[in-house]
Amino acid sequence: MRSALLDIPIDIVETIVENAFGWLVVVDKEGKIIYINKNYCDFLEVERDTVIGVHVSKVIENSRMHIVAATGKEEIADLQYIRGNYMIANRIPIVSNNFVVGAFGTVFFRDTKEWMKMNSHVKSMLTKIQSYIQDIDRSVKYSLDDLLGNSKQIQSLKDKVKMIAASDISVLIRGESGTGKELFAHSIHQLSNRSHQPFVKINCGAIPEHLLESELFGYEEGAFTGARKGGKKGKFQLADGGTLFLDEIGDMPINMQVKLLRALQEGEVESVGSTEPVHIDVRIIAATNRPLEKMMEEKRFREDLFYRINVVPFMIPPLRERMEDVPILMDYFIKKITKKSGKRIMSIDEDVIERFQQYSWPGNIRELENVIEAAIHLTNNEVITLESLPDYLKESSLFPVGKKKLKEIIEETERRILLQSLAKYNNNKLEAAKALGISKSSLYEKLKKYGIDHS
C-alpha cells in the first residue's frame, strides 16, 4: 500500500521536519550525523554542512545517540548536560526490516527551568479549578512497592499488610515520626477490596478542637455563623464505602474521642446542626507516634477507643533499628532528588556512608531524605562528601548528649552496633561475636536484652 506521505512534496516534508521539533538530530548505525535541524545547529554554534557525517559524540556534548543506535534501546525523558545546562531529551532507535539502522533524538525542554515553568503553570491551573471539585483523593499515592527495605522487620510488615488488607478489620499503625506510617496506610487500602473507593485522610492533631467535629462529621446549612450554604460533608461521609485514615489520633481531644467511638460502634454519624443520623460504611486505619498506654493511665486517651482501633497493631521500626536498609533508601532518594533538581550525582564518599551508619536518625526516613536533598544541593561536584552534609552531621560526636541519659545513650549505641554487626556478617552470630571480641553466648544475651531477633 502506497503511503500518503510519499505524495507530499519533499520541500513540505523538510519544512515539517525542520520545525516540528525544537532541536532534532538523526544518526546512522555507526553514530554519524545524517541530519540535524537548523535550531540545533544555531544552539551548538556549528554549520550544518560541517557536521554531517561527523560522529555525534564530537558534535553534541555527552551525547548518547550512538549508544541508542547500537543497542536499539530507547531513552525517554532523559537528562542531558549540554553547554552548562541540563536538557530533557528523547532518543529513539530507527528500525527498518526488523533491523536498527540508526536513531533520532529530540530535545523537548531546552533546560529544566522550562519544565519547571510548565509544571508550575499546570499546578496553577489545577488550583484555579480546585474550588469546583470536592476536596477528596479517591486514589492512593503509594503501594507496597514504595515500602523500601530488605530488613526482616520491613519484610515481615509487608507480609502482614498482604494478610490483613482484604479484610475490613481496623488497624493501628504506630511508630516514631518520619518512619513511613502513612505509606503503610496507603498500601493497606490499595490492596483491599475497597481500593476503588475513596481513601480519605484527616490529621487529628492539625485541626483546631472547635473545628474537628465538623471536619469529621460535616455540618448542615445554618449550623453556625459562617457555615457554607448547603452545608458540607465530613470526612466520614466522604470516605463512605472506602477507608478513613485518622493520622495522629493520639492528639485527638478527649471529648472528640467519645464522639468518634460512638460513630465507630453505631456505624453512623450525625452532622453538626442535624438531628438525623446517617449510616456510613468505612474502614478505619489510625496512626500515632504517641504512647497511648501511658495516655490511658493518665486518662488522656480512652481505653474503649484504643481497643476499638487496635484490632491489628502495626509497629513501624525506627531507622536506627533497620540500618541495613539505609543504602537502599539513599539510592532511592538520590535518584528521586536528582531527577527533580537536574543535578548529577555519580557517587557518595565512603566517609559519608560511614557517618550515616553511625548516626541514630531521630527524624528517621524523613530526616534521611532531607539530609540527602540538602547534600545534593550543597555539593559543588558530582560526589557527595562530608563537606556536603548539614553542619550537625559533620560533628565528630553524634551522640544525643543533653537529650538522653548516659545509660540510654550507651544502650542505644550498643544496640545499634549489634544490629550493624549482624548486618555486616549476614546474620552469622559467630562471626559477629568474633568481630566484637565477645563470646557467642554473650552475644545471645545482648540480643535477648535488646529484643533483637536472634533466630
PDB file of C-alpha atoms in Angstrom, residues 130-274:
ATOM      1  CA  GLN A 130      -9.991  23.209  42.856  1.00  0.00           C
ATOM      2  CA  SER A 131     -12.959  25.164  44.211  1.00  0.00           C
ATOM      3  CA  TYR A 132     -15.239  23.359  41.764  1.00  0.00           C
ATOM      4  CA  ILE A 133     -14.386  19.855  42.940  1.00  0.00           C
ATOM      5  CA  GLN A 134     -14.646  18.051  46.284  1.00  0.00           C
ATOM      6  CA  ASP A 135     -11.556  18.101  48.455  1.00  0.00           C
ATOM      7  CA  ILE A 136     -11.083  14.342  48.281  1.00  0.00           C
ATOM      8  CA  ASP A 137      -8.433  11.977  46.975  1.00  0.00           C
ATOM      9  CA  ARG A 138     -10.083   8.824  45.672  1.00  0.00           C
ATOM     10  CA  SER A 139      -6.780   7.161  44.932  1.00  0.00           C
ATOM     11  CA  VAL A 140      -3.712   6.327  46.955  1.00  0.00           C
ATOM     12  CA  LYS A 141      -0.271   7.713  46.200  1.00  0.00           C
ATOM     13  CA  TYR A 142       1.733   4.756  47.482  1.00  0.00           C
ATOM     14  CA  SER A 143       1.705   0.989  47.124  1.00  0.00           C
ATOM     15  CA  LEU A 144       3.544  -1.881  48.780  1.00  0.00           C
ATOM     16  CA  ASP A 145       6.397  -1.397  46.290  1.00  0.00           C
ATOM     17  CA  ASP A 146       7.056   2.032  47.802  1.00  0.00           C
ATOM     18  CA  LEU A 147       7.892   0.461  51.172  1.00  0.00           C
ATOM     19  CA  LEU A 148      11.629   0.140  50.603  1.00  0.00           C
ATOM     20  CA  GLY A 149      13.838  -2.177  52.591  1.00  0.00           C
ATOM     21  CA  ASN A 150      15.156  -5.722  52.813  1.00  0.00           C
ATOM     22  CA  SER A 151      15.371  -5.888  56.605  1.00  0.00           C
ATOM     23  CA  LYS A 152      13.453  -8.627  58.400  1.00  0.00           C
ATOM     24  CA  GLN A 153      11.242  -6.057  60.120  1.00  0.00           C
ATOM     25  CA  ILE A 154      10.087  -4.448  56.873  1.00  0.00           C
ATOM     26  CA  GLN A 155       9.616  -7.748  55.058  1.00  0.00           C
ATOM     27  CA  SER A 156       7.550  -9.041  57.991  1.00  0.00           C
ATOM     28  CA  LEU A 157       5.365  -5.907  57.993  1.00  0.00           C
ATOM     29  CA  LYS A 158       4.836  -6.143  54.222  1.00  0.00           C
ATOM     30  CA  ASP A 159       3.717  -9.758  54.631  1.00  0.00           C
ATOM     31  CA  LYS A 160       1.350  -8.629  57.369  1.00  0.00           C
ATOM     32  CA  VAL A 161      -0.134  -5.973  55.050  1.00  0.00           C
ATOM     33  CA  LYS A 162      -0.885  -8.670  52.475  1.00  0.00           C
ATOM     34  CA  MET A 163      -2.556 -10.864  55.095  1.00  0.00           C
ATOM     35  CA  ILE A 164      -4.954  -8.281  56.517  1.00  0.00           C
ATOM     36  CA  ALA A 165      -5.537  -5.880  53.616  1.00  0.00           C
ATOM     37  CA  ALA A 166      -8.530  -7.709  52.116  1.00  0.00           C
ATOM     38  CA  SER A 167     -10.490  -7.624  55.386  1.00  0.00           C
ATOM     39  CA  ASP A 168     -12.356  -4.660  56.894  1.00  0.00           C
ATOM     40  CA  ILE A 169     -10.514  -5.008  60.180  1.00  0.00           C
ATOM     41  CA  SER A 170      -9.353  -1.829  61.959  1.00  0.00           C
ATOM     42  CA  VAL A 171      -5.628  -1.145  62.002  1.00  0.00           C
ATOM     43  CA  LEU A 172      -3.480   0.967  64.327  1.00  0.00           C
ATOM     44  CA  ILE A 173      -0.085   1.946  62.905  1.00  0.00           C
ATOM     45  CA  ARG A 174       2.449   3.077  65.463  1.00  0.00           C
ATOM     46  CA  GLY A 175       5.946   4.405  65.123  1.00  0.00           C
ATOM     47  CA  GLU A 176       8.128   7.453  65.539  1.00  0.00           C
ATOM     48  CA  SER A 177       7.642  10.494  63.363  1.00  0.00           C
ATOM     49  CA  GLY A 178       9.107  10.029  59.903  1.00  0.00           C
ATOM     50  CA  THR A 179       9.058   6.224  59.816  1.00  0.00           C
ATOM     51  CA  GLY A 180       6.534   5.996  56.971  1.00  0.00           C
ATOM     52  CA  LYS A 181       3.254   5.253  58.748  1.00  0.00           C
ATOM     53  CA  GLU A 182       1.164   6.852  56.004  1.00  0.00           C
ATOM     54  CA  LEU A 183       2.807   4.669  53.355  1.00  0.00           C
ATOM     55  CA  PHE A 184       1.553   1.597  55.191  1.00  0.00           C
ATOM     56  CA  ALA A 185      -1.964   3.065  55.368  1.00  0.00           C
ATOM     57  CA  HIS A 186      -1.956   3.691  51.609  1.00  0.00           C
ATOM     58  CA  SER A 187      -0.635   0.185  50.941  1.00  0.00           C
ATOM     59  CA  ILE A 188      -3.340  -1.463  53.028  1.00  0.00           C
ATOM     60  CA  HIS A 189      -6.081   0.444  51.204  1.00  0.00           C
ATOM     61  CA  GLN A 190      -4.526  -0.191  47.805  1.00  0.00           C
ATOM     62  CA  LEU A 191      -4.582  -3.973  48.379  1.00  0.00           C
ATOM     63  CA  SER A 192      -8.042  -4.015  49.960  1.00  0.00           C
ATOM     64  CA  ASN A 193     -11.444  -4.724  48.416  1.00  0.00           C
ATOM     65  CA  ARG A 194     -12.136  -1.004  48.915  1.00  0.00           C
ATOM     66  CA  SER A 195      -9.272   0.111  46.648  1.00  0.00           C
ATOM     67  CA  HIS A 196     -11.692   1.515  44.040  1.00  0.00           C
ATOM     68  CA  GLN A 197     -13.436   3.558  46.752  1.00  0.00           C
ATOM     69  CA  PRO A 198     -12.243   6.784  48.480  1.00  0.00           C
ATOM     70  CA  PHE A 199      -9.164   6.961  50.668  1.00  0.00           C
ATOM     71  CA  VAL A 200      -9.672   9.992  52.921  1.00  0.00           C
ATOM     72  CA  LYS A 201      -7.137  11.335  55.395  1.00  0.00           C
ATOM     73  CA  ILE A 202      -7.543  13.663  58.348  1.00  0.00           C
ATOM     74  CA  ASN A 203      -4.768  14.820  60.669  1.00  0.00           C
ATOM     75  CA  CYS A 204      -6.396  14.823  64.095  1.00  0.00           C
ATOM     76  CA  GLY A 205      -3.648  16.977  65.593  1.00  0.00           C
ATOM     77  CA  ALA A 206      -3.562  19.678  62.931  1.00  0.00           C
ATOM     78  CA  ILE A 207      -7.189  20.821  63.149  1.00  0.00           C
ATOM     79  CA  PRO A 208      -8.355  23.141  65.971  1.00  0.00           C
ATOM     80  CA  GLU A 209     -10.555  21.393  68.520  1.00  0.00           C
ATOM     81  CA  HIS A 210     -13.628  23.551  67.784  1.00  0.00           C
ATOM     82  CA  LEU A 211     -13.450  22.626  64.070  1.00  0.00           C
ATOM     83  CA  LEU A 212     -12.628  18.930  64.403  1.00  0.00           C
ATOM     84  CA  GLU A 213     -16.218  17.749  64.862  1.00  0.00           C
ATOM     85  CA  SER A 214     -17.461  19.479  61.699  1.00  0.00           C
ATOM     86  CA  GLU A 215     -14.425  18.202  59.775  1.00  0.00           C
ATOM     87  CA  LEU A 216     -15.134  14.640  60.825  1.00  0.00           C
ATOM     88  CA  PHE A 217     -18.927  14.589  60.644  1.00  0.00           C
ATOM     89  CA  GLY A 218     -19.819  17.586  58.445  1.00  0.00           C
ATOM     90  CA  TYR A 219     -22.421  20.263  59.123  1.00  0.00           C
ATOM     91  CA  GLU A 220     -25.810  21.423  57.898  1.00  0.00           C
ATOM     92  CA  GLU A 221     -26.581  24.767  56.323  1.00  0.00           C
ATOM     93  CA  GLY A 222     -27.003  27.416  59.027  1.00  0.00           C
ATOM     94  CA  ALA A 223     -25.475  25.182  61.715  1.00  0.00           C
ATOM     95  CA  PHE A 224     -23.241  28.056  62.849  1.00  0.00           C
ATOM     96  CA  THR A 225     -22.107  31.512  61.781  1.00  0.00           C
ATOM     97  CA  GLY A 226     -20.087  31.217  58.595  1.00  0.00           C
ATOM     98  CA  ALA A 227     -21.424  27.798  57.674  1.00  0.00           C
ATOM     99  CA  ARG A 228     -21.296  27.180  53.922  1.00  0.00           C
ATOM    100  CA  LYS A 229     -24.584  27.385  52.023  1.00  0.00           C
ATOM    101  CA  GLY A 230     -25.874  23.871  51.501  1.00  0.00           C
ATOM    102  CA  GLY A 231     -23.712  22.516  54.321  1.00  0.00           C
ATOM    103  CA  LYS A 232     -20.627  20.383  53.979  1.00  0.00           C
ATOM    104  CA  LYS A 233     -19.896  16.672  54.118  1.00  0.00           C
ATOM    105  CA  GLY A 234     -17.460  15.474  56.753  1.00  0.00           C
ATOM    106  CA  LYS A 235     -14.573  13.065  56.258  1.00  0.00           C
ATOM    107  CA  PHE A 236     -16.710  10.115  57.331  1.00  0.00           C
ATOM    108  CA  GLN A 237     -19.304  10.803  54.626  1.00  0.00           C
ATOM    109  CA  LEU A 238     -16.593  11.400  52.016  1.00  0.00           C
ATOM    110  CA  ALA A 239     -14.956   8.094  52.922  1.00  0.00           C
ATOM    111  CA  ASP A 240     -18.220   6.124  52.776  1.00  0.00           C
ATOM    112  CA  GLY A 241     -17.509   2.778  51.165  1.00  0.00           C
ATOM    113  CA  GLY A 242     -13.769   3.312  51.435  1.00  0.00           C
ATOM    114  CA  THR A 243     -11.074   3.939  54.035  1.00  0.00           C
ATOM    115  CA  LEU A 244     -10.717   6.736  56.587  1.00  0.00           C
ATOM    116  CA  PHE A 245      -7.151   7.345  57.732  1.00  0.00           C
ATOM    117  CA  LEU A 246      -7.055   9.006  61.161  1.00  0.00           C
ATOM    118  CA  ASP A 247      -3.497  10.315  61.363  1.00  0.00           C
ATOM    119  CA  GLU A 248      -2.087  11.458  64.727  1.00  0.00           C
ATOM    120  CA  ILE A 249      -5.105  10.023  66.552  1.00  0.00           C
ATOM    121  CA  GLY A 250      -3.193  10.321  69.830  1.00  0.00           C
ATOM    122  CA  ASP A 251      -3.608  14.101  69.569  1.00  0.00           C
ATOM    123  CA  MET A 252      -7.414  13.957  69.411  1.00  0.00           C
ATOM    124  CA  PRO A 253      -9.156  15.792  72.294  1.00  0.00           C
ATOM    125  CA  ILE A 254     -10.872  13.506  74.813  1.00  0.00           C
ATOM    126  CA  ASN A 255     -14.369  14.861  74.099  1.00  0.00           C
ATOM    127  CA  MET A 256     -13.952  14.072  70.390  1.00  0.00           C
ATOM    128  CA  GLN A 257     -12.760  10.583  71.250  1.00  0.00           C
ATOM    129  CA  VAL A 258     -16.194   9.920  72.732  1.00  0.00           C
ATOM    130  CA  LYS A 259     -17.974  11.031  69.569  1.00  0.00           C
ATOM    131  CA  LEU A 260     -15.560   9.086  67.360  1.00  0.00           C
ATOM    132  CA  LEU A 261     -16.120   5.915  69.391  1.00  0.00           C
ATOM    133  CA  ARG A 262     -19.882   6.284  69.076  1.00  0.00           C
ATOM    134  CA  ALA A 263     -19.593   6.682  65.305  1.00  0.00           C
ATOM    135  CA  LEU A 264     -17.466   3.540  65.070  1.00  0.00           C
ATOM    136  CA  GLN A 265     -19.764   1.493  67.302  1.00  0.00           C
ATOM    137  CA  GLU A 266     -23.033   2.593  65.706  1.00  0.00           C
ATOM    138  CA  GLY A 267     -21.795   2.819  62.120  1.00  0.00           C
ATOM    139  CA  GLU A 268     -23.491   6.185  61.720  1.00  0.00           C
ATOM    140  CA  VAL A 269     -22.679   9.868  62.107  1.00  0.00           C
ATOM    141  CA  GLU A 270     -24.693  12.974  62.814  1.00  0.00           C
ATOM    142  CA  SER A 271     -23.692  16.236  61.123  1.00  0.00           C
ATOM    143  CA  VAL A 272     -23.404  19.378  63.229  1.00  0.00           C
ATOM    144  CA  GLY A 273     -26.852  21.029  63.223  1.00  0.00           C
ATOM    145  CA  SER A 274     -28.653  17.839  62.137  1.00  0.00           C
TER     146      SER A 274
END
